Amino acid sequence: MPADLTGTQVFRPEAGKFEFVEGPIFHSLVLVDEINRAPPKVQSALLEAMAENQVTAGGVTYALPAPFMVVATQNSIEHEGTFPLPEAQLDRFLMHVMIDLPDAESELAILELVESEGAGTAPQAGKPIPSQQILDARAEAAQIHLAPALKDFVVRLVMATRDPDAAPEVHGQIEHAVSPRGTLALAAGARARAYLRGRDYAIPEDVMEIAPDILAHRIIPTWRASAEGATGRSLVAKLLDKVEPS
């Protein structure tokens, strides 16, 4: 139920009134495991939180903490009992990162970590990052310079998902193109990548490296294209081959 996520009104006999008890959504970092197993009403409540940084319960709106971030996993193997996320909700996610099975080194690290936890010798968790530090980093990343030519590259990439003449290679293969939210996300992602690499300006490589993770889940292939093996990521790869930076 949505109330399991957002919270609910609880009657307090000693006070003689109802009191709102916050749900798990009221945290700065929220992990939603197997989001496609959540029923549509719960997904809708999450959508409001992601879009507006607030939730509504009992006709009252409550602000969520800042910063507020949602990390979700999706079960892509089992489909029974799942509810596919609508395009509008997929569009709310800044990125869609594909996580493959771990390599041998990572698998060994997982094994050693689990064994150390069982033996009570696991390393202590680090100190939480102060919320203000994250907000400051966001503000600094937002100041990263995007040259007009780079902004034009971002826009042309997105427009190529809508205009058949811009990228004939994908003509007829895209059912739903990238929305303006994707343009904003691609620019923000390029700035963030530049910031993490210690630059105060973004370059075309920032856009090209981040584009698959930011655009792929926003591109819905047609039924025919999907039957032929096309995916959002393969279509983004074609776009990057066709659309070049200025």
PDB file of C-alpha atoms in Angstrom:
ATOM      1  CA  MET A   1       0.000   0.000   0.000  1.00  0.00           C
ATOM      2  CA  PRO A   2       1.210   3.571  -0.610  1.00  0.00           C
ATOM      3  CA  ALA A   3       0.967   4.276   3.137  1.00  0.00           C
ATOM      4  CA  ASP A   4       3.638   1.636   3.739  1.00  0.00           C
ATOM      5  CA  LEU A   5       5.966   3.905   1.776  1.00  0.00           C
ATOM      6  CA  THR A   6       4.809   7.413   2.604  1.00  0.00           C
ATOM      7  CA  GLY A   7       3.511   6.999   6.150  1.00  0.00           C
ATOM      8  CA  THR A   8       0.098   7.120   7.759  1.00  0.00           C
ATOM      9  CA  GLN A   9      -2.060   8.882  10.323  1.00  0.00           C
ATOM     10  CA  VAL A  10      -2.028   7.154  13.725  1.00  0.00           C
ATOM     11  CA  PHE A  11      -4.456   8.031  16.505  1.00  0.00           C
ATOM     12  CA  ARG A  12      -2.760   8.927  19.800  1.00  0.00           C
ATOM     13  CA  PRO A  13      -5.287   8.354  22.648  1.00  0.00           C
ATOM     14  CA  GLU A  14      -3.167  10.255  25.170  1.00  0.00           C
ATOM     15  CA  ALA A  15      -3.215  13.336  22.963  1.00  0.00           C
ATOM     16  CA  GLY A  16      -6.723  12.751  21.655  1.00  0.00           C
ATOM     17  CA  LYS A  17      -5.694  13.379  18.045  1.00  0.00           C
ATOM     18  CA  PHE A  18      -4.182  11.824  14.954  1.00  0.00           C
ATOM     19  CA  GLU A  19      -0.463  12.099  14.342  1.00  0.00           C
ATOM     20  CA  PHE A  20       1.364  11.521  11.075  1.00  0.00           C
ATOM     21  CA  VAL A  21       4.023   8.809  11.302  1.00  0.00           C
ATOM     22  CA  GLU A  22       6.595   9.118   8.544  1.00  0.00           C
ATOM     23  CA  GLY A  23       7.241   6.152   6.278  1.00  0.00           C
ATOM     24  CA  PRO A  24      10.604   4.964   4.930  1.00  0.00           C
ATOM     25  CA  ILE A  25      10.444   7.498   2.078  1.00  0.00           C
ATOM     26  CA  PHE A  26      11.475  10.184   4.591  1.00  0.00           C
ATOM     27  CA  HIS A  27      15.214   9.603   4.240  1.00  0.00           C
ATOM     28  CA  SER A  28      17.878  11.274   2.132  1.00  0.00           C
ATOM     29  CA  LEU A  29      18.799   8.027   0.360  1.00  0.00           C
ATOM     30  CA  VAL A  30      15.996   5.560  -0.360  1.00  0.00           C
ATOM     31  CA  LEU A  31      16.690   2.095  -1.804  1.00  0.00           C
ATOM     32  CA  VAL A  32      13.698   0.552  -3.580  1.00  0.00           C
ATOM     33  CA  ASP A  33      14.481  -3.121  -4.170  1.00  0.00           C
ATOM     34  CA  GLU A  34      12.772  -4.717  -7.191  1.00  0.00           C
ATOM     35  CA  ILE A  35      10.680  -1.658  -7.920  1.00  0.00           C
ATOM     36  CA  ASN A  36       8.754  -3.480 -10.639  1.00  0.00           C
ATOM     37  CA  ARG A  37       7.192  -5.697  -7.968  1.00  0.00           C
ATOM     38  CA  ALA A  38       5.525  -2.668  -6.383  1.00  0.00           C
ATOM     39  CA  PRO A  39       1.860  -2.279  -7.418  1.00  0.00           C
ATOM     40  CA  PRO A  40       0.934   0.769  -9.530  1.00  0.00           C
ATOM     41  CA  LYS A  41      -0.466   2.747  -6.563  1.00  0.00           C
ATOM     42  CA  VAL A  42       2.845   2.448  -4.714  1.00  0.00           C
ATOM     43  CA  GLN A  43       4.745   3.378  -7.866  1.00  0.00           C
ATOM     44  CA  SER A  44       2.509   6.435  -8.194  1.00  0.00           C
ATOM     45  CA  ALA A  45       3.330   7.538  -4.639  1.00  0.00           C
ATOM     46  CA  LEU A  46       7.024   7.130  -5.408  1.00  0.00           C
ATOM     47  CA  LEU A  47       6.577   9.132  -8.605  1.00  0.00           C
ATOM     48  CA  GLU A  48       5.221  12.111  -6.657  1.00  0.00           C
ATOM     49  CA  ALA A  49       8.150  11.927  -4.260  1.00  0.00           C
ATOM     50  CA  MET A  50      10.699  11.829  -7.087  1.00  0.00           C
ATOM     51  CA  ALA A  51       9.005  14.582  -9.076  1.00  0.00           C
ATOM     52  CA  GLU A  52       8.075  17.012  -6.318  1.00  0.00           C
ATOM     53  CA  ASN A  53      10.291  16.099  -3.337  1.00  0.00           C
ATOM     54  CA  GLN A  54       7.132  15.769  -1.302  1.00  0.00           C
ATOM     55  CA  VAL A  55       4.428  13.260  -0.446  1.00  0.00           C
ATOM     56  CA  THR A  56       0.721  13.645   0.244  1.00  0.00           C
ATOM     57  CA  ALA A  57      -0.998  11.655   2.978  1.00  0.00           C
ATOM     58  CA  GLY A  58      -4.485  12.260   4.319  1.00  0.00           C
ATOM     59  CA  GLY A  59      -4.815  15.346   2.146  1.00  0.00           C
ATOM     60  CA  VAL A  60      -1.740  16.962   3.726  1.00  0.00           C
ATOM     61  CA  THR A  61       1.537  17.561   1.873  1.00  0.00           C
ATOM     62  CA  TYR A  62       4.832  16.815   3.621  1.00  0.00           C
ATOM     63  CA  ALA A  63       8.239  17.940   2.363  1.00  0.00           C
ATOM     64  CA  LEU A  64      10.992  15.348   2.039  1.00  0.00           C
ATOM     65  CA  PRO A  65      14.504  15.891   3.406  1.00  0.00           C
ATOM     66  CA  ALA A  66      17.229  17.509   1.327  1.00  0.00           C
ATOM     67  CA  PRO A  67      19.084  15.979  -0.336  1.00  0.00           C
ATOM     68  CA  PHE A  68      16.625  13.330  -1.509  1.00  0.00           C
ATOM     69  CA  MET A  69      17.765  10.487  -3.769  1.00  0.00           C
ATOM     70  CA  VAL A  70      16.125   7.261  -4.908  1.00  0.00           C
ATOM     71  CA  VAL A  71      18.105   4.196  -5.974  1.00  0.00           C
ATOM     72  CA  ALA A  72      15.992   1.376  -7.384  1.00  0.00           C
ATOM     73  CA  THR A  73      16.706  -2.134  -8.597  1.00  0.00           C
ATOM     74  CA  GLN A  74      14.596  -3.990 -11.134  1.00  0.00           C
ATOM     75  CA  ASN A  75      14.079  -7.711 -11.588  1.00  0.00           C
ATOM     76  CA  SER A  76      14.673  -8.315 -15.286  1.00  0.00           C
ATOM     77  CA  ILE A  77      14.538 -12.137 -15.145  1.00  0.00           C
ATOM     78  CA  GLU A  78      11.249 -13.038 -13.456  1.00  0.00           C
ATOM     79  CA  HIS A  79       8.187 -11.326 -14.908  1.00  0.00           C
ATOM     80  CA  GLU A  80       5.396 -13.073 -13.004  1.00  0.00           C
ATOM     81  CA  GLY A  81       3.898 -10.760 -10.405  1.00  0.00           C
ATOM     82  CA  THR A  82       5.681  -7.688 -11.743  1.00  0.00           C
ATOM     83  CA  PHE A  83       4.301  -4.341 -12.901  1.00  0.00           C
ATOM     84  CA  PRO A  84       6.322  -2.678 -15.698  1.00  0.00           C
ATOM     85  CA  LEU A  85       7.259   0.890 -14.875  1.00  0.00           C
ATOM     86  CA  PRO A  86       5.422   3.416 -17.068  1.00  0.00           C
ATOM     87  CA  GLU A  87       7.520   5.647 -19.301  1.00  0.00           C
ATOM     88  CA  ALA A  88       6.733   8.690 -17.150  1.00  0.00           C
ATOM     89  CA  GLN A  89       8.258   7.041 -14.094  1.00  0.00           C
ATOM     90  CA  LEU A  90      11.306   5.753 -15.960  1.00  0.00           C
ATOM     91  CA  ASP A  91      11.892   9.323 -17.102  1.00  0.00           C
ATOM     92  CA  ARG A  92      12.167  10.450 -13.470  1.00  0.00           C
ATOM     93  CA  PHE A  93      15.342   8.448 -12.987  1.00  0.00           C
ATOM     94  CA  LEU A  94      18.485  10.374 -13.888  1.00  0.00           C
ATOM     95  CA  MET A  95      20.381   7.232 -14.889  1.00  0.00           C
ATOM     96  CA  HIS A  96      19.845   3.541 -15.570  1.00  0.00           C
ATOM     97  CA  VAL A  97      23.052   1.653 -14.810  1.00  0.00           C
ATOM     98  CA  MET A  98      23.444  -1.928 -16.005  1.00  0.00           C
ATOM     99  CA  ILE A  99      25.139  -4.159 -13.419  1.00  0.00           C
ATOM    100  CA  ASP A 100      26.510  -7.438 -14.735  1.00  0.00           C
ATOM    101  CA  LEU A 101      27.646 -10.443 -12.722  1.00  0.00           C
ATOM    102  CA  PRO A 102      30.844  -9.702 -10.743  1.00  0.00           C
ATOM    103  CA  ASP A 103      34.271 -10.688 -12.034  1.00  0.00           C
ATOM    104  CA  ALA A 104      36.494 -13.136 -10.134  1.00  0.00           C
ATOM    105  CA  GLU A 105      38.167 -10.423  -8.043  1.00  0.00           C
ATOM    106  CA  SER A 106      34.850  -8.904  -6.987  1.00  0.00           C
ATOM    107  CA  GLU A 107      33.367 -12.338  -6.304  1.00  0.00           C
ATOM    108  CA  LEU A 108      36.278 -13.115  -3.980  1.00  0.00           C
ATOM    109  CA  ALA A 109      35.791  -9.794  -2.180  1.00  0.00           C
ATOM    110  CA  ILE A 110      32.101 -10.627  -1.654  1.00  0.00           C
ATOM    111  CA  LEU A 111      32.998 -14.048  -0.264  1.00  0.00           C
ATOM    112  CA  GLU A 112      35.568 -12.613   2.142  1.00  0.00           C
ATOM    113  CA  LEU A 113      33.185  -9.866   3.292  1.00  0.00           C
ATOM    114  CA  VAL A 114      30.374 -12.313   4.072  1.00  0.00           C
ATOM    115  CA  GLU A 115      32.760 -14.631   5.916  1.00  0.00           C
ATOM    116  CA  SER A 116      34.183 -11.738   7.952  1.00  0.00           C
ATOM    117  CA  GLU A 117      30.655 -10.635   8.890  1.00  0.00           C
ATOM    118  CA  GLY A 118      29.886 -14.150  10.097  1.00  0.00           C
ATOM    119  CA  ALA A 119      33.068 -14.183  12.156  1.00  0.00           C
ATOM    120  CA  GLY A 120      32.423 -10.714  13.568  1.00  0.00           C
ATOM    121  CA  THR A 121      35.575  -9.296  11.976  1.00  0.00           C
ATOM    122  CA  ALA A 122      34.008  -7.192   9.234  1.00  0.00           C
ATOM    123  CA  PRO A 123      35.492  -3.694   8.844  1.00  0.00           C
ATOM    124  CA  GLN A 124      33.605  -0.870  10.510  1.00  0.00           C
ATOM    125  CA  ALA A 125      31.390   1.224   8.287  1.00  0.00           C
ATOM    126  CA  GLY A 126      32.642   4.692   7.493  1.00  0.00           C
ATOM    127  CA  LYS A 127      31.104   7.830   8.912  1.00  0.00           C
ATOM    128  CA  PRO A 128      27.999   9.109   7.105  1.00  0.00           C
ATOM    129  CA  ILE A 129      28.565  11.993   4.713  1.00  0.00           C
ATOM    130  CA  PRO A 130      26.940  15.169   6.071  1.00  0.00           C
ATOM    131  CA  SER A 131      23.923  16.251   4.039  1.00  0.00           C
ATOM    132  CA  GLN A 132      25.339  19.737   3.608  1.00  0.00           C
ATOM    133  CA  GLN A 133      28.476  18.312   2.008  1.00  0.00           C
ATOM    134  CA  ILE A 134      26.347  16.617  -0.656  1.00  0.00           C
ATOM    135  CA  LEU A 135      24.325  19.782  -1.238  1.00  0.00           C
ATOM    136  CA  ASP A 136      27.537  21.803  -1.580  1.00  0.00           C
ATOM    137  CA  ALA A 137      28.941  19.307  -4.096  1.00  0.00           C
ATOM    138  CA  ARG A 138      25.725  19.508  -6.112  1.00  0.00           C
ATOM    139  CA  ALA A 139      25.929  23.286  -6.163  1.00  0.00           C
ATOM    140  CA  GLU A 140      29.557  23.179  -7.303  1.00  0.00           C
ATOM    141  CA  ALA A 141      28.794  20.642 -10.041  1.00  0.00           C
ATOM    142  CA  ALA A 142      25.953  22.833 -11.295  1.00  0.00           C
ATOM    143  CA  GLN A 143      28.508  25.600 -11.940  1.00  0.00           C
ATOM    144  CA  ILE A 144      30.593  23.480 -14.329  1.00  0.00           C
ATOM    145  CA  HIS A 145      30.797  25.311 -17.652  1.00  0.00           C
ATOM    146  CA  LEU A 146      29.038  23.900 -20.709  1.00  0.00           C
ATOM    147  CA  ALA A 147      30.179  25.711 -23.835  1.00  0.00           C
ATOM    148  CA  PRO A 148      27.480  26.689 -26.357  1.00  0.00           C
ATOM    149  CA  ALA A 149      28.853  24.113 -28.820  1.00  0.00           C
ATOM    150  CA  LEU A 150      28.537  21.386 -26.182  1.00  0.00           C
ATOM    151  CA  LYS A 151      24.974  22.405 -25.344  1.00  0.00           C
ATOM    152  CA  ASP A 152      24.232  22.207 -29.056  1.00  0.00           C
ATOM    153  CA  PHE A 153      25.687  18.667 -29.117  1.00  0.00           C
ATOM    154  CA  VAL A 154      23.438  17.640 -26.223  1.00  0.00           C
ATOM    155  CA  VAL A 155      20.343  19.047 -27.918  1.00  0.00           C
ATOM    156  CA  ARG A 156      21.192  17.472 -31.291  1.00  0.00           C
ATOM    157  CA  LEU A 157      21.619  14.066 -29.642  1.00  0.00           C
ATOM    158  CA  VAL A 158      18.175  14.310 -28.077  1.00  0.00           C
ATOM    159  CA  MET A 159      16.553  15.734 -31.206  1.00  0.00           C
ATOM    160  CA  ALA A 160      17.952  12.815 -33.209  1.00  0.00           C
ATOM    161  CA  THR A 161      15.606  10.524 -31.251  1.00  0.00           C
ATOM    162  CA  ARG A 162      12.651  12.550 -32.562  1.00  0.00           C
ATOM    163  CA  ASP A 163      13.691  13.675 -36.050  1.00  0.00           C
ATOM    164  CA  PRO A 164      14.006  10.835 -38.598  1.00  0.00           C
ATOM    165  CA  ASP A 165      16.164  13.018 -40.849  1.00  0.00           C
ATOM    166  CA  ALA A 166      18.726  13.634 -38.095  1.00  0.00           C
ATOM    167  CA  ALA A 167      19.619   9.947 -37.743  1.00  0.00           C
ATOM    168  CA  PRO A 168      18.243   7.789 -40.587  1.00  0.00           C
ATOM    169  CA  GLU A 169      19.917   4.734 -39.017  1.00  0.00           C
ATOM    170  CA  VAL A 170      17.296   4.676 -36.260  1.00  0.00           C
ATOM    171  CA  HIS A 171      14.355   5.860 -38.350  1.00  0.00           C
ATOM    172  CA  GLY A 172      11.285   3.777 -37.546  1.00  0.00           C
ATOM    173  CA  GLN A 173      12.981   2.029 -34.613  1.00  0.00           C
ATOM    174  CA  ILE A 174      11.970   4.422 -31.816  1.00  0.00           C
ATOM    175  CA  GLU A 175       8.458   4.294 -30.364  1.00  0.00           C
ATOM    176  CA  HIS A 176       9.009   6.899 -27.644  1.00  0.00           C
ATOM    177  CA  ALA A 177      11.722   9.520 -28.023  1.00  0.00           C
ATOM    178  CA  VAL A 178      13.667  11.320 -25.311  1.00  0.00           C
ATOM    179  CA  SER A 179      11.740  14.057 -23.483  1.00  0.00           C
ATOM    180  CA  PRO A 180      13.120  17.480 -22.474  1.00  0.00           C
ATOM    181  CA  ARG A 181      13.862  15.958 -19.077  1.00  0.00           C
ATOM    182  CA  GLY A 182      16.444  13.792 -20.845  1.00  0.00           C
ATOM    183  CA  THR A 183      18.142  16.899 -22.233  1.00  0.00           C
ATOM    184  CA  LEU A 184      18.439  18.356 -18.742  1.00  0.00           C
ATOM    185  CA  ALA A 185      19.679  15.046 -17.355  1.00  0.00           C
ATOM    186  CA  LEU A 186      22.348  14.687 -20.047  1.00  0.00           C
ATOM    187  CA  ALA A 187      23.660  18.188 -19.381  1.00  0.00           C
ATOM    188  CA  ALA A 188      23.664  17.561 -15.617  1.00  0.00           C
ATOM    189  CA  GLY A 189      25.409  14.214 -16.078  1.00  0.00           C
ATOM    190  CA  ALA A 190      28.127  15.771 -18.226  1.00  0.00           C
ATOM    191  CA  ARG A 191      28.699  18.437 -15.589  1.00  0.00           C
ATOM    192  CA  ALA A 192      28.870  15.821 -12.822  1.00  0.00           C
ATOM    193  CA  ARG A 193      31.411  13.724 -14.748  1.00  0.00           C
ATOM    194  CA  ALA A 194      33.591  16.780 -15.356  1.00  0.00           C
ATOM    195  CA  TYR A 195      33.329  17.732 -11.674  1.00  0.00           C
ATOM    196  CA  LEU A 196      34.407  14.259 -10.539  1.00  0.00           C
ATOM    197  CA  ARG A 197      37.440  14.535 -12.805  1.00  0.00           C
ATOM    198  CA  GLY A 198      38.493  17.836 -11.325  1.00  0.00           C
ATOM    199  CA  ARG A 199      37.581  20.072 -14.256  1.00  0.00           C
ATOM    200  CA  ASP A 200      35.520  23.248 -14.175  1.00  0.00           C
ATOM    201  CA  TYR A 201      34.317  22.679 -17.730  1.00  0.00           C
ATOM    202  CA  ALA A 202      32.718  19.779 -19.587  1.00  0.00           C
ATOM    203  CA  ILE A 203      34.003  18.272 -22.834  1.00  0.00           C
ATOM    204  CA  PRO A 204      32.335  16.128 -25.534  1.00  0.00           C
ATOM    205  CA  GLU A 205      33.727  12.942 -23.962  1.00  0.00           C
ATOM    206  CA  ASP A 206      31.719  13.694 -20.823  1.00  0.00           C
ATOM    207  CA  VAL A 207      28.518  13.711 -22.858  1.00  0.00           C
ATOM    208  CA  MET A 208      29.391  10.626 -24.908  1.00  0.00           C
ATOM    209  CA  GLU A 209      30.470   8.543 -21.902  1.00  0.00           C
ATOM    210  CA  ILE A 210      27.386   9.332 -19.859  1.00  0.00           C
ATOM    211  CA  ALA A 211      24.823   9.270 -22.699  1.00  0.00           C
ATOM    212  CA  PRO A 212      24.071   5.499 -22.666  1.00  0.00           C
ATOM    213  CA  ASP A 213      23.252   5.487 -18.939  1.00  0.00           C
ATOM    214  CA  ILE A 214      21.129   8.639 -19.194  1.00  0.00           C
ATOM    215  CA  LEU A 215      19.307   8.167 -22.495  1.00  0.00           C
ATOM    216  CA  ALA A 216      18.853   4.405 -22.961  1.00  0.00           C
ATOM    217  CA  HIS A 217      15.969   3.964 -20.508  1.00  0.00           C
ATOM    218  CA  ARG A 218      14.228   6.978 -22.028  1.00  0.00           C
ATOM    219  CA  ILE A 219      14.192   5.453 -25.525  1.00  0.00           C
ATOM    220  CA  ILE A 220      11.491   2.846 -26.144  1.00  0.00           C
ATOM    221  CA  PRO A 221      12.149   0.780 -29.293  1.00  0.00           C
ATOM    222  CA  THR A 222       9.265  -0.162 -31.556  1.00  0.00           C
ATOM    223  CA  TRP A 223       7.904  -3.687 -31.378  1.00  0.00           C
ATOM    224  CA  ARG A 224       9.587  -4.590 -34.668  1.00  0.00           C
ATOM    225  CA  ALA A 225      12.936  -3.135 -33.589  1.00  0.00           C
ATOM    226  CA  SER A 226      12.761  -5.029 -30.292  1.00  0.00           C
ATOM    227  CA  ALA A 227      12.014  -8.257 -32.163  1.00  0.00           C
ATOM    228  CA  GLU A 228      15.150  -7.642 -34.203  1.00  0.00           C
ATOM    229  CA  GLY A 229      17.217  -7.244 -31.041  1.00  0.00           C
ATOM    230  CA  ALA A 230      17.302  -3.466 -30.714  1.00  0.00           C
ATOM    231  CA  THR A 231      17.555  -1.989 -27.219  1.00  0.00           C
ATOM    232  CA  GLY A 232      17.720   1.506 -25.858  1.00  0.00           C
ATOM    233  CA  ARG A 233      21.483   1.159 -25.489  1.00  0.00           C
ATOM    234  CA  SER A 234      22.047  -0.107 -29.012  1.00  0.00           C
ATOM    235  CA  LEU A 235      20.009   2.803 -30.373  1.00  0.00           C
ATOM    236  CA  VAL A 236      22.023   5.295 -28.313  1.00  0.00           C
ATOM    237  CA  ALA A 237      25.216   3.767 -29.732  1.00  0.00           C
ATOM    238  CA  LYS A 238      23.904   4.374 -33.259  1.00  0.00           C
ATOM    239  CA  LEU A 239      23.033   7.957 -32.371  1.00  0.00           C
ATOM    240  CA  LEU A 240      26.521   8.591 -31.001  1.00  0.00           C
ATOM    241  CA  ASP A 241      28.019   7.242 -34.226  1.00  0.00           C
ATOM    242  CA  LYS A 242      25.838   9.549 -36.306  1.00  0.00           C
ATOM    243  CA  VAL A 243      25.683  12.747 -34.242  1.00  0.00           C
ATOM    244  CA  GLU A 244      29.103  14.310 -33.748  1.00  0.00           C
ATOM    245  CA  PRO A 245      30.201  17.200 -31.522  1.00  0.00           C
ATOM    246  CA  SER A 246      30.641  20.583 -33.166  1.00  0.00           C
TER     247      SER A 246
END
